[in-house]
Coordinates of C-alpha atoms in Angstrom, one line a residue:
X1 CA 19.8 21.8 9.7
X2 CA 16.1 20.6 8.7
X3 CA 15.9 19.8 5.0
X4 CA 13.6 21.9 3.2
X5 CA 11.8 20.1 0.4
X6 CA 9.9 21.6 -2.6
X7 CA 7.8 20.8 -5.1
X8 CA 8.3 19.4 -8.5
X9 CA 6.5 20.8 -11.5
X10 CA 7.1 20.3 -15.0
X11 CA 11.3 19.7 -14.6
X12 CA 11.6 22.1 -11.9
X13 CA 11.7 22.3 -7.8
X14 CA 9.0 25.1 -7.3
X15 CA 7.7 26.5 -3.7
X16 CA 4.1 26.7 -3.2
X17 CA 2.2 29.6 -4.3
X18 CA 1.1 30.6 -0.9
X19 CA 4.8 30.7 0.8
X20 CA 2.9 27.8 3.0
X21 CA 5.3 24.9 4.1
X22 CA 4.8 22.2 7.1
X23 CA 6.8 20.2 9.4
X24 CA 7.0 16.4 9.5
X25 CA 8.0 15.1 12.8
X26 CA 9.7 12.0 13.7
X27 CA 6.8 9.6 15.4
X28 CA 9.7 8.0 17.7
X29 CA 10.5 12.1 18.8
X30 CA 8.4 14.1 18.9
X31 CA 10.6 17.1 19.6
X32 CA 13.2 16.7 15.9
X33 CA 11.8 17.7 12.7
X34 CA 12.9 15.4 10.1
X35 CA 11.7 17.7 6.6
X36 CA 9.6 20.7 6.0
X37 CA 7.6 20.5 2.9
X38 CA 5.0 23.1 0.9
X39 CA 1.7 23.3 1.9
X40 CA 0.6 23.4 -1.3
X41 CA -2.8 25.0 -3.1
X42 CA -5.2 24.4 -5.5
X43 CA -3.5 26.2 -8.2
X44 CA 0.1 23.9 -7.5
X45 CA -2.2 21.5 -8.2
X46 CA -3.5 23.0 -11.2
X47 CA -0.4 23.8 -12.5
X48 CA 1.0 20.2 -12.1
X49 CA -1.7 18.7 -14.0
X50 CA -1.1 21.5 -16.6
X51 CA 2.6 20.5 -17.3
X52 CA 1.4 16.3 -17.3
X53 CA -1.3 17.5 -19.9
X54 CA 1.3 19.3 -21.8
X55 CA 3.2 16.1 -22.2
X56 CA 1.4 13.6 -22.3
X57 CA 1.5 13.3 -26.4
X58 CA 5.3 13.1 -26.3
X59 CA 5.8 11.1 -23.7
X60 CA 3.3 8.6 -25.2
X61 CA 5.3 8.8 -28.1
X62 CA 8.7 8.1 -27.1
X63 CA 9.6 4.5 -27.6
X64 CA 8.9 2.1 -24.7
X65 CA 12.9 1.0 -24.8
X66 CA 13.6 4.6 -24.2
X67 CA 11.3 5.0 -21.3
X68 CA 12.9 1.8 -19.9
X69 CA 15.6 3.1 -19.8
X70 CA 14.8 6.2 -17.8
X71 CA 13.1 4.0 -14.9
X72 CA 16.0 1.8 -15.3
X73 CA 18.7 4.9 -14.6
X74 CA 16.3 5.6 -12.2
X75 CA 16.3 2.6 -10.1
X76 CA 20.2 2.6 -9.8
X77 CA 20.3 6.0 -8.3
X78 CA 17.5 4.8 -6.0
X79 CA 20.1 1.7 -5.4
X80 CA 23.3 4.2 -4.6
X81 CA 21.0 5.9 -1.6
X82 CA 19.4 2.6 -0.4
X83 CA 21.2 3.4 3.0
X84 CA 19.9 7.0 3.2
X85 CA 16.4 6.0 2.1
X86 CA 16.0 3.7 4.6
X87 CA 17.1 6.2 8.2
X88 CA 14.8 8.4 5.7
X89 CA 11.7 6.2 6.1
X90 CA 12.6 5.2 9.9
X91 CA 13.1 8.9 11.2
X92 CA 9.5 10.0 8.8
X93 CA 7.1 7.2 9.0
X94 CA 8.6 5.2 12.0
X95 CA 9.5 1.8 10.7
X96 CA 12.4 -0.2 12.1
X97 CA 15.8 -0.1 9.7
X98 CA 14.7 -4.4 9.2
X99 CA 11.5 -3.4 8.2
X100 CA 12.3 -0.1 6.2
X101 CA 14.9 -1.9 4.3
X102 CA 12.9 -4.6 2.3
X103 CA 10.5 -1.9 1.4
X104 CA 13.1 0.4 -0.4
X105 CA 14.7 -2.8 -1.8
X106 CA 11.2 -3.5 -3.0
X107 CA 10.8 -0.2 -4.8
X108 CA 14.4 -0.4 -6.6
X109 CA 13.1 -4.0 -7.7
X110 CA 10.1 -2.5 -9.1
X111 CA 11.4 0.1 -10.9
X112 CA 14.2 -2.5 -12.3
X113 CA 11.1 -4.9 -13.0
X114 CA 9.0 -2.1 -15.1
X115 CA 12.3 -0.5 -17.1
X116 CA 12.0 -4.1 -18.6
X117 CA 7.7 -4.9 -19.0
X118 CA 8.1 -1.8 -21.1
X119 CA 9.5 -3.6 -23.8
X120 CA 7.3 -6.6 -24.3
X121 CA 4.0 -4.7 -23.4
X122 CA 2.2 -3.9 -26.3
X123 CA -0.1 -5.8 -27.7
X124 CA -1.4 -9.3 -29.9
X125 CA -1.9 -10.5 -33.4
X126 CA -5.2 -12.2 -33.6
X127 CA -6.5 -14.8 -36.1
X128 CA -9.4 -13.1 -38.4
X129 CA -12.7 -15.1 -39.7
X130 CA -11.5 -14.6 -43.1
X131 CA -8.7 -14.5 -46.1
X132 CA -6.5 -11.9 -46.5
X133 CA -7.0 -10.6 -43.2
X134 CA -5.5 -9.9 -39.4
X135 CA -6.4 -8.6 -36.4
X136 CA -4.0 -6.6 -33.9
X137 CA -4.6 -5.3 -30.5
X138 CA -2.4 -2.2 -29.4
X139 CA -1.9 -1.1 -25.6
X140 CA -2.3 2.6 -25.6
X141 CA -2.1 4.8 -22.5
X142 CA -4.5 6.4 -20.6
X143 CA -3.0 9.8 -20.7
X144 CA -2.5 11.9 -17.4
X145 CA -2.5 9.3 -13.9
X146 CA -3.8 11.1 -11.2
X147 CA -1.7 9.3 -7.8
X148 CA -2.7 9.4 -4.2
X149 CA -0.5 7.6 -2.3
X150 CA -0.9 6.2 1.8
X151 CA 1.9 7.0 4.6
X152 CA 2.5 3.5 5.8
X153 CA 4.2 2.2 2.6
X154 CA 5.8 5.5 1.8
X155 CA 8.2 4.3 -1.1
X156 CA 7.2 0.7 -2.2
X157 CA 3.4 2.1 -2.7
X158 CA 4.5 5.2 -5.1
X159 CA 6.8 2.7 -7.2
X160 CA 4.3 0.4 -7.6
X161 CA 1.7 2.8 -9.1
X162 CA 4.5 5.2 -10.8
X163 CA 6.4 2.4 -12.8
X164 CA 4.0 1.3 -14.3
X165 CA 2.4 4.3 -15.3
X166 CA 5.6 5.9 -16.6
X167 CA 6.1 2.1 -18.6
X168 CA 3.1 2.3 -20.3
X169 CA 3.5 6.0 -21.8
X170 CA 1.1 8.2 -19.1
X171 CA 2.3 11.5 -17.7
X172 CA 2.3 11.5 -13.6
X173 CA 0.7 14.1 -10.9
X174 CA 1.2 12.6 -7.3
X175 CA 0.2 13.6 -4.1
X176 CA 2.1 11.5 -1.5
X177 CA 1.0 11.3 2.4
X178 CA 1.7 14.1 4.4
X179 CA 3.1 12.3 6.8
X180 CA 5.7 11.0 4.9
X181 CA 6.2 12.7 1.4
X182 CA 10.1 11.9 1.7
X183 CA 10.2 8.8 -0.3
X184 CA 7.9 9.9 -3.3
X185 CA 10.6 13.2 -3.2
X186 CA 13.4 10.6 -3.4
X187 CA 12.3 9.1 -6.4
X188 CA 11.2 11.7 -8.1
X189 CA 14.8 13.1 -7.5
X190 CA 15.9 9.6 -9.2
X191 CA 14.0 10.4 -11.8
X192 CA 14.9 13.6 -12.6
X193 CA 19.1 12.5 -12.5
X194 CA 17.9 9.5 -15.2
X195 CA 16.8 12.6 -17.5
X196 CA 13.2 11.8 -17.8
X197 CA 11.8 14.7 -19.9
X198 CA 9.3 17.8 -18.2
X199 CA 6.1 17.4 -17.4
X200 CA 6.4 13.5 -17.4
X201 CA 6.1 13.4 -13.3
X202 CA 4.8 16.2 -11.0
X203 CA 4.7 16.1 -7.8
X204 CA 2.9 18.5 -5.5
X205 CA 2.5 18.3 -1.6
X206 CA 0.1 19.5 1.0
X207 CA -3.9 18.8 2.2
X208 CA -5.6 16.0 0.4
X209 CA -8.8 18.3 -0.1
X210 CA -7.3 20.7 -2.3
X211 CA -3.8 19.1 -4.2
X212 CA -5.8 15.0 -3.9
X213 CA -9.0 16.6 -5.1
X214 CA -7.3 18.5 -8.3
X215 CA -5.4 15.2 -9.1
X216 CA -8.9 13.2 -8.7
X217 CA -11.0 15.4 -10.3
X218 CA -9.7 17.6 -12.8
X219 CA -10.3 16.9 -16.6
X220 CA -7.3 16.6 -17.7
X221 CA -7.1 13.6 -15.4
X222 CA -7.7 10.5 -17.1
X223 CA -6.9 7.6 -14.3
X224 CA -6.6 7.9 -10.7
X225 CA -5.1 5.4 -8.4
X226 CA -5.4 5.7 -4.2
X227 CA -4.6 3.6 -1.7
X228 CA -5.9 4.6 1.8
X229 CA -8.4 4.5 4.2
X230 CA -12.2 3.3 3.4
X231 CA -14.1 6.6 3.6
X232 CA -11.1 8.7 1.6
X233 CA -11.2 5.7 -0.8
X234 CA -15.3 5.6 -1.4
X235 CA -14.9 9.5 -1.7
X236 CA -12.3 9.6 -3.9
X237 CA -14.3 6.9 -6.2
X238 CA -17.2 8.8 -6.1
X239 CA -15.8 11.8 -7.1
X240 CA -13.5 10.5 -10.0
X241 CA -16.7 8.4 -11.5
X242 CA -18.5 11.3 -11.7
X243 CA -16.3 12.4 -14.5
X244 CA -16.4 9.1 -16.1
X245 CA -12.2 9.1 -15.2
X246 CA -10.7 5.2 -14.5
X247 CA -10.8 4.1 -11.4
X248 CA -8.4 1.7 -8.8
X249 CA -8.7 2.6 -5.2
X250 CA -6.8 -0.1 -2.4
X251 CA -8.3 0.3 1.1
X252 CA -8.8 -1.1 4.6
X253 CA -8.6 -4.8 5.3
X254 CA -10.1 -7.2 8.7
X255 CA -7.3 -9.4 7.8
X256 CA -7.7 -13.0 9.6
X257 CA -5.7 -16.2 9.9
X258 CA -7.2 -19.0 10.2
X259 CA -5.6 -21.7 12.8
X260 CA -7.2 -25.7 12.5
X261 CA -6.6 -28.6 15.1
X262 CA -4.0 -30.0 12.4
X263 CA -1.5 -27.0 13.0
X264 CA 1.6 -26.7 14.8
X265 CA 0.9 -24.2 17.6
X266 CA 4.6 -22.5 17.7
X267 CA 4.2 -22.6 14.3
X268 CA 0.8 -20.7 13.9
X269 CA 1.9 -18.2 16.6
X270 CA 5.2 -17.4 14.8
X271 CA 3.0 -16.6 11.6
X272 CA 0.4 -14.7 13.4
X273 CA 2.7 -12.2 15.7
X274 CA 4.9 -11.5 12.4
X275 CA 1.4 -10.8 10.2
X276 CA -0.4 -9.2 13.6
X277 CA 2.6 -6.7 15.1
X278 CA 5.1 -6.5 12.1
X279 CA 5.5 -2.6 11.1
X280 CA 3.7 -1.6 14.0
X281 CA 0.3 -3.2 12.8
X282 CA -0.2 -0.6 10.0
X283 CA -0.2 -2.6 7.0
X284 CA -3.0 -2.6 5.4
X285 CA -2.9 -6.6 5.0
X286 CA -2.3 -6.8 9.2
X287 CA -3.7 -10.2 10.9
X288 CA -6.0 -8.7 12.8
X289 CA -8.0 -12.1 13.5
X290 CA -6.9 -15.3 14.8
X291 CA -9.6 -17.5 13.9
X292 CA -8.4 -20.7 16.2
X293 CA -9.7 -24.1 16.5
X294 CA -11.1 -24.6 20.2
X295 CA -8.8 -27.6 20.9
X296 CA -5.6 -25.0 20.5
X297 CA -7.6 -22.1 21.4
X298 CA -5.7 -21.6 25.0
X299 CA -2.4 -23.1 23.8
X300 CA -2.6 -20.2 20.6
X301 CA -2.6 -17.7 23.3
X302 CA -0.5 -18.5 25.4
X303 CA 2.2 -18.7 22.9
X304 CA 1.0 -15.8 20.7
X305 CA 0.7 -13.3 24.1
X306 CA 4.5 -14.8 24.6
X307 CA 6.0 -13.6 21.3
X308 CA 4.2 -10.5 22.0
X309 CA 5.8 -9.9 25.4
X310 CA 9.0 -10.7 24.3
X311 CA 9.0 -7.6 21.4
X312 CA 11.3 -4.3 22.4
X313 CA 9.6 -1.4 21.6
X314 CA 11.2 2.0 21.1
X315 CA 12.7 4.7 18.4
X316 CA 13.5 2.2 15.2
X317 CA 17.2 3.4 15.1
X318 CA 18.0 1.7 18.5
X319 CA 17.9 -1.8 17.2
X320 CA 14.1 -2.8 18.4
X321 CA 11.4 -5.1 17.3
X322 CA 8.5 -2.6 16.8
X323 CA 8.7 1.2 16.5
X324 CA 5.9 4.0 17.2
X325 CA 2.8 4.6 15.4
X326 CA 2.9 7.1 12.5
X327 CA 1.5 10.0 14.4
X328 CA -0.6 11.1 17.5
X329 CA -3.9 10.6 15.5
X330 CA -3.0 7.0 14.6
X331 CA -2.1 6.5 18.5
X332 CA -5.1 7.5 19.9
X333 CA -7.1 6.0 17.2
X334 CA -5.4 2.3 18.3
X335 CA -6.2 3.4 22.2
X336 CA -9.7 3.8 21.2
X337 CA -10.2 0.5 20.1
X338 CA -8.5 -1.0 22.8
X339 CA -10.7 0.9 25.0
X340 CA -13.5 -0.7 23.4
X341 CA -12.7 -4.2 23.6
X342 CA -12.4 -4.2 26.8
X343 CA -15.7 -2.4 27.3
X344 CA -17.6 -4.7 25.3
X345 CA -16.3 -8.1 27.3
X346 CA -13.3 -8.7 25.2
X347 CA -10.2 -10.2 27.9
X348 CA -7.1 -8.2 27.5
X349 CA -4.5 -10.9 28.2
X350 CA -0.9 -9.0 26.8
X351 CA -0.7 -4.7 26.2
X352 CA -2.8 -2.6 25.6
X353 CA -1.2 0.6 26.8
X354 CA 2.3 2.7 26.1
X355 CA 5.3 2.3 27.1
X356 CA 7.3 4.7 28.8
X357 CA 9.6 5.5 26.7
X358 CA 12.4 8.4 27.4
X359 CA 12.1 9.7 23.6
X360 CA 8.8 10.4 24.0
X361 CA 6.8 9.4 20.9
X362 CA 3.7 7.6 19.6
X363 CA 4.5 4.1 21.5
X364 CA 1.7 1.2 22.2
X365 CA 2.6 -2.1 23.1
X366 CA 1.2 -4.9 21.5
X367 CA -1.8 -6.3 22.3
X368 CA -3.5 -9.6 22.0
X369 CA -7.7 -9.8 23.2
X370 CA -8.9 -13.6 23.4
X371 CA -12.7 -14.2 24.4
X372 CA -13.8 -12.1 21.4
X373 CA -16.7 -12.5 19.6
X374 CA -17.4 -12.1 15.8
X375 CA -19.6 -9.1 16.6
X376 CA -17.2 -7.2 18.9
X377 CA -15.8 -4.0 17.2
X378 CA -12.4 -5.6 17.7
X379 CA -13.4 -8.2 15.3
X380 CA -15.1 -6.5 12.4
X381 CA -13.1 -2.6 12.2
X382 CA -9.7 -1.9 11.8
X383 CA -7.7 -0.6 14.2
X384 CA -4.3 -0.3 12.1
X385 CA -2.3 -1.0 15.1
X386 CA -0.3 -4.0 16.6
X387 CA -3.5 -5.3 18.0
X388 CA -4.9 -8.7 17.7
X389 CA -8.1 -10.3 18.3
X390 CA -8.3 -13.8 19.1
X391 CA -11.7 -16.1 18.1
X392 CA -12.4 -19.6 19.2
X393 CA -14.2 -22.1 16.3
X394 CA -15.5 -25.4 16.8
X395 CA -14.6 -26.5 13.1
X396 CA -13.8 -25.7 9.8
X397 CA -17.0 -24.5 8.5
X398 CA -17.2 -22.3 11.3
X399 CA -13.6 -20.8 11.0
X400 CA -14.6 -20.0 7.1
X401 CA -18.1 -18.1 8.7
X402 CA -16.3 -16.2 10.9
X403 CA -13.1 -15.1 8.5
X404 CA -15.8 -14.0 6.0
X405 CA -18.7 -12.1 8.2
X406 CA -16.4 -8.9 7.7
X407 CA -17.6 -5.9 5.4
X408 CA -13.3 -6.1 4.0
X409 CA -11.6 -9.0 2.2
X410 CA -8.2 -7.8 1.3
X411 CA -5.8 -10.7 2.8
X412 CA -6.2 -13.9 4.7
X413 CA -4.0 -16.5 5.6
X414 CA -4.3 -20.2 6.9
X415 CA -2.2 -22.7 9.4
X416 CA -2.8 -26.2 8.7
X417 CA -0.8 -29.2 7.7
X418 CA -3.7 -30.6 5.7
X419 CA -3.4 -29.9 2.0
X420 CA -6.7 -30.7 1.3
X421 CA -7.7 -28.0 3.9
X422 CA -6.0 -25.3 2.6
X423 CA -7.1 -26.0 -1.3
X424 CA -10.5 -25.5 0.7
X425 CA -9.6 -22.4 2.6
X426 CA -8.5 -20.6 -0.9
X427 CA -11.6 -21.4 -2.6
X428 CA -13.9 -20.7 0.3
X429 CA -12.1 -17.2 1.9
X430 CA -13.3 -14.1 0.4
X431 CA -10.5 -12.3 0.1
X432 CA -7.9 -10.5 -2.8
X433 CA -5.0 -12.3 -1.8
X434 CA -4.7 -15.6 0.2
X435 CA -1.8 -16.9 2.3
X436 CA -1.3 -20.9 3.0
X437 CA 1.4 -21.5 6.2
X438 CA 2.5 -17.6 5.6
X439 CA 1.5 -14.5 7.3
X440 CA -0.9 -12.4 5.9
X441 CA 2.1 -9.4 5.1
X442 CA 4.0 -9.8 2.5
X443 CA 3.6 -9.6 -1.2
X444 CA 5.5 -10.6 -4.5
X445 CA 6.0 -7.6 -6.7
X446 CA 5.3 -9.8 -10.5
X447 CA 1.7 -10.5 -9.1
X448 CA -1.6 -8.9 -8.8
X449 CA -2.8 -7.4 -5.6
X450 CA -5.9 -6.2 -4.3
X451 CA -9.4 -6.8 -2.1
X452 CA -12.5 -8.1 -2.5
X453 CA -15.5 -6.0 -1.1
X454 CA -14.7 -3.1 1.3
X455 CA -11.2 -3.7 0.7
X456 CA -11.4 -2.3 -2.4
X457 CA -13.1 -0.7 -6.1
X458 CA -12.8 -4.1 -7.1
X459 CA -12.0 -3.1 -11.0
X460 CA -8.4 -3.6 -11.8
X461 CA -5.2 -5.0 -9.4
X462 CA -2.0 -3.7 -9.2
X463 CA 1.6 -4.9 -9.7
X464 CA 2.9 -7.0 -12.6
X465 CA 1.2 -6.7 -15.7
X466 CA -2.2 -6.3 -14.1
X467 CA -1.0 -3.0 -13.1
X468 CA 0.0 -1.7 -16.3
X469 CA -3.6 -2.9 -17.7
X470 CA -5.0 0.0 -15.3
X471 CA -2.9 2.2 -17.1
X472 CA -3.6 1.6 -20.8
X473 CA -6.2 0.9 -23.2
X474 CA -6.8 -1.4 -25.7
X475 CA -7.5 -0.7 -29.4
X476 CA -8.2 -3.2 -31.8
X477 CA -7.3 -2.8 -35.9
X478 CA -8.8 -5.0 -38.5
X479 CA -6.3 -5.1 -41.8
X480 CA -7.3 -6.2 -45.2
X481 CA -4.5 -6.9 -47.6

């Protein structure tokens, strides 16, 4: 029987006003329904934001250890289902069990990590230019977070902007990804067993131009976070900073690793397949460049176009390397750029099309181009699919030109056994987060994340105390005694 998921709105499970709901379908089979969810309106919208208004005050004032304790209830009950969480994610958004399972791990982690920043987050006692006197800083929240969250990181993504949110003292409205609202319900349901009080988190599903637009734009909104694609991102910024709201969008990335003549070449092609055609491609920190020094340039692809043949594709449950893209949109968006690589010169050594696959589904095999040049589409948009594009350099300098003339610089790795080289690489790459002898995947959850340029708003990071910073506000007291 298909589960039938509501919405949440102040304490309770609610249906949409309209009696709308939709189907999410699994991406590996296209025939099974995994969840039907409401197709929610304006006015669910408006009434979530109502109930995190109405809250606000007392959730600001209950004591951080208190609200620790809530996330920290919460992340154990996320722990009990990790099993269930993670068929969850594979049958909704398509990932592999290997891959789904360090994601929900990741959010249990966060939640764990935040129960505890709530207690030593507050503020600093600063020396004053006089006698008698001090100076204390306190964090305050912002109030109501307004939270639109991507479908390709369906769980890890919602922790990592609820946690610290909830941490810090602000209420919650989220909208997740259509696609794949199942996680955000799943922790939300945590949530609600660790007795967090009504109104604190709301959660309301459905289009993003009426539920994201209320929780983006309404004035009872006083931060918004999104993560998701360039154009929703600058539109979402746009129409947030028009009401003078705080701001934090995460976008699209052109994500290169750079290979020099001093690297291993089974090495660099390890790190590059993982970074290029891990989680199907759609991450937004994908290798999508593989900026290689012209002495290993054929060498590199050979052994990259290798790995690539050698991956099993299919549903994630059957035990394979790479599973389908999230939907048919995502598919045929991938095809397109493939299409046009090859139509602008690029050499299609490895892919490029699907795989017949009995279960049907959003399958494309991997695909490696080589022969491309820096001003090929394949080399400056993303395709957010397991597709790599392969540049030959003559030297360093040129390798640095090439990984930069992108309008996104979210991550970027390098291959080298020369230290020296890769203390360059940091300081030259423009890019949010840099990688040395790593793929460009992967992040630690204690750290800040986030882009340069395209990539993203460029005004505060997320994860570790960076991203409770987003969420708060700093006031400053001057005592005279």
């Amino acid at each position: 029987m298909t589960a039938r998921r509501r919405n949440y709105v102040d304490g309770a499970w609610t249906a949409a006003e309209n009696g709308e709901t939709f189907d999410v379908l699994n991406p590996a089979n296209t025939d099974k329904i995994v969840a039907t969810y409401q197709r929610s309106s304006r006015e669910d919208a408006e009434a979530a934001v109502a109930a995190a208004a109405a809250a606000a005050d007392d959730w600001a004032a209950t004591p951080a250890s208190d609200r620790g304790a809530i996330l920290r209830d919460a992340a154990a009950h996320l722990k009990a289902r990790k099993d269930e969480l993670i068929e969850q994610i594979t049958r909704e958004e398509g990932k592999t069990p290997d891959e789904a399972a360090p994601e929900v791990q990741r959010a249990i982690d966060i939640f764990y990590y935040y129960a505890e920043k709530a207690f030593d987050y507050g503020g600093d006692v600063k020396d004053a230019g006089g006698e008698n006197r001090f100076i204390t800083t306190w964090k305050e929240p912002m109030g109501v977070a307004g939270l639109v969250t991507p479908w390709n990181y369906p769980i890890a993504i919602p922790a990592w902007k609820m946690a610290p949110a909830l941490a810090t003292g602000n209420t919650v409205v989220i909208k997740p990804a259509s696609l794949a609202p199942g996680s955000v319900h799943a922790i939300v349901e945590a949530l609600d067993e660790a007795g967090l009080p009504d109104g604190v988190v709301n959660m309301v599903t459905g289009p993003g131009s009426e539920v994201g637009d209320v929780f983006t734009t309404h004035d009872e909104v006083d931060a918004v976070s999104f993560t998701g694609s360039s154009d929703t991102g600058h539109f979402v910024y746009d129409a947030a900073t028009d009401d003078g709201k705080r701001i934090q969008t995460e976008m699209g990335g052109k994500n290169p690793t750079v290979v020099l003549d001093s690297a291993d070449v089974e090495e660099a092609a390890e790190v590059v397949a993982a970074g290029a055609f891990g989680v199907t491609g759609q991450a937004c920190t994908a290798t999508s460049r593989a900026i290689v020094h012209e002495s290993l340039y054929d060498e590199f692809v050979d052994a990259v176009v290798e790995r690539a043949e050698s991956m099993s594709i299919g549903p994630g449950l059957d035990g394979v390397d790479i599973g389908p893209q999230a939907s048919q949109s995502e598919l045929e968006s991938t095809l397109e750029y493939i299409n046009i690589a090859d139509s602008e010169g690029a050499t299609l050594e490895t892919g490029g099309g699907q795989p017949d696959i009995d279960a049907g589904g959003y399958f494309v095999e991997p695909t490696v181009f080589s022969d491309v040049d820096p001003e090929m589409t394949i080399a400056q948009e993303e395709a957010f699919g397991p597709v790599l594009a392969v540049l030959s350099v003559s030297d360093y300098e040129e390798a640095i030109d090439v990984a930069n003339d992108v309008e996104y610089g979210l991550s970027a790795s390098i291959v080298t056994d020369d230290y020296a080289e890769a203390r360059q690489f940091a300081d030259d790459v423009e890019a949010g987060v840099v990688k040395i002898n790593e793929k460009s995947t992967g992040l630690e959850l204690h750290v800040p994340f986030g882009g340069v340029k395209n990539s993203s708003s460029n005004t505060y990071r997320e994860q570790g105390e960076a991203g409770m910073d987003f969420f708060t506000t700093t006031k400053t007291i001057y005592e005279n005694y």
